[in-house]
Amino acid sequence: MTSASNTPGVAVQDTALLQASASAPGKIILFGEHAVVYGYRAVAAALSDLRVHVDVNLTGARGEVHFCLEDLKCEVTGLQPLRRTFSVGDMVAHLGDLGAEDAMATRGAIEMRAPSKADMEAVETYLEHVTGFAKQALAPLVFLVASIFLPALAGSGHGICISVRSAGLPVGAGLGSSAALSVASAAALLRLLCLTSGGAKAEVDANSNADATACRPSRCWLSCINEWAYAAEVISTGHPSGIDNTVSCYGAAVECRKNVNNPSDTKITRVAGFPALRILVTDTCVKKKSTASLVAAVRKMRGESPEMTRAVDDVFQAMEACTDGFLGLADRNTEAFSSSSPLSEPKASRLQHLVRMNHGLLNAIGVGHPALDAICFITRNHGFETKLTGAGKKQRARLCLFPGVSSSLSRRRWRLRLHCA
């Protein structure tokens, strides 16, 4: 989380040029796709080089909230960037009840209030004139602004400008762009609120340099940011698992298990000693199917007969064994959540086997695609295993890369018109 100003204790009326910035990574499912829906373990990890950046500027724009989403097109003109401006007074009139009552809690962070059904309906009604991707992106942003910063803007005569840009993280590709947007936006808004509050200053990690341009929030602040990001995801998707925002907020990897009797109850545990991995995400250019339709297809197949249920569950158990095998590669001798040390050769070989087996198991339940298998064939000939990531039959495949990959692999990939994410 970064700030263009390190001056604390400045009253709102004197802060027309204050700025706060934050970035957050996307996520990728490493092992356990589809099986996680039925209560089996899965592992997700942060894509540290694919991020969403958010800049929030306090302006003298006479009470306006301006959004600029650089990677989205206007649904009316079809041109980039997508821009929207809202009146602070209008937002107060329609969304004023979303504002947190206690602007600054003891820990220096505004306390998150989970959005109610009425809150969700209020945001939906306020954006009823917006459609498509624009609405999906603006809804969590409008909620966060109304909840975190609107009380500070009301009656101040100031406005804010929120600029969003992607650093290589594709939108709508199942790589956690929505959660990354929520995390980065919550972090930037909370930081700016601290700078304009005349008091609290966002804490940073004890191991980071507080005077540096970029710093990592403290554990306490990360927890607060993650709570707000989850609330924004509720506005965006209705029933998020919490996996995407947790990975994006904390980084490294998490192990997750869903309670099938209570879908909103997902146990998420950060993985200590997560090994350093180089991951290449490729695009098959295949027209994607929705995650919901693919999950429904697997559910239908599983429910065809008791025998099919047992067969599919056996596949899921084998997938969980692959997940457990991957978790066994973590360095159990460290409490750190990420390790800079590369995998040893025996562990790297074991990972390749696990990747190949997991992809085969996903093919067994019908979520593969010939284009994905073509990627697997090419990379296997170069000594590297690949698997699909996410729901399947979509655009993405994951490739584990280790030092020594040949340039011919890259050339062959482009001949097949596969695009790196």
Short mmCIF file of C-alpha atoms in Angstrom, two decimals, residues 69 72-77 82 84 86 124 126-139:
data_model
loop_
_atom_site.label_atom_id
_atom_site.label_comp_id
_atom_site.label_asym_id
_atom_site.label_seq_id
_atom_site.Cartn_x
_atom_site.Cartn_y
_atom_site.Cartn_z
CA LEU A 69 -11.56 2.26 -15.08
CA LEU A 72 -13.02 -1.35 -19.35
CA LYS A 73 -15.00 0.10 -22.24
CA CYS A 74 -17.95 2.42 -21.88
CA GLU A 75 -21.10 0.39 -22.55
CA VAL A 76 -22.52 3.30 -24.56
CA THR A 77 -19.61 4.47 -26.73
CA LEU A 82 -14.90 3.68 -18.65
CA ARG A 84 -18.47 7.66 -14.34
CA PHE A 86 -21.52 10.75 -9.17
CA GLU A 124 -28.32 -2.22 -7.14
CA TYR A 126 -28.40 3.29 -7.39
CA LEU A 127 -26.65 1.71 -10.38
CA GLU A 128 -29.79 0.59 -12.21
CA HIS A 129 -28.82 2.73 -15.22
CA VAL A 130 -25.45 0.93 -15.56
CA THR A 131 -25.13 -2.48 -17.25
CA GLY A 132 -22.69 -5.31 -18.02
CA PHE A 133 -19.06 -5.32 -16.92
CA ALA A 134 -19.37 -1.66 -15.97
CA LYS A 135 -21.96 -2.46 -13.31
CA GLN A 136 -20.00 -5.46 -12.01
CA ALA A 137 -16.93 -3.26 -11.54
CA LEU A 138 -18.67 -0.15 -10.20
CA ALA A 139 -20.92 -1.88 -7.65
#
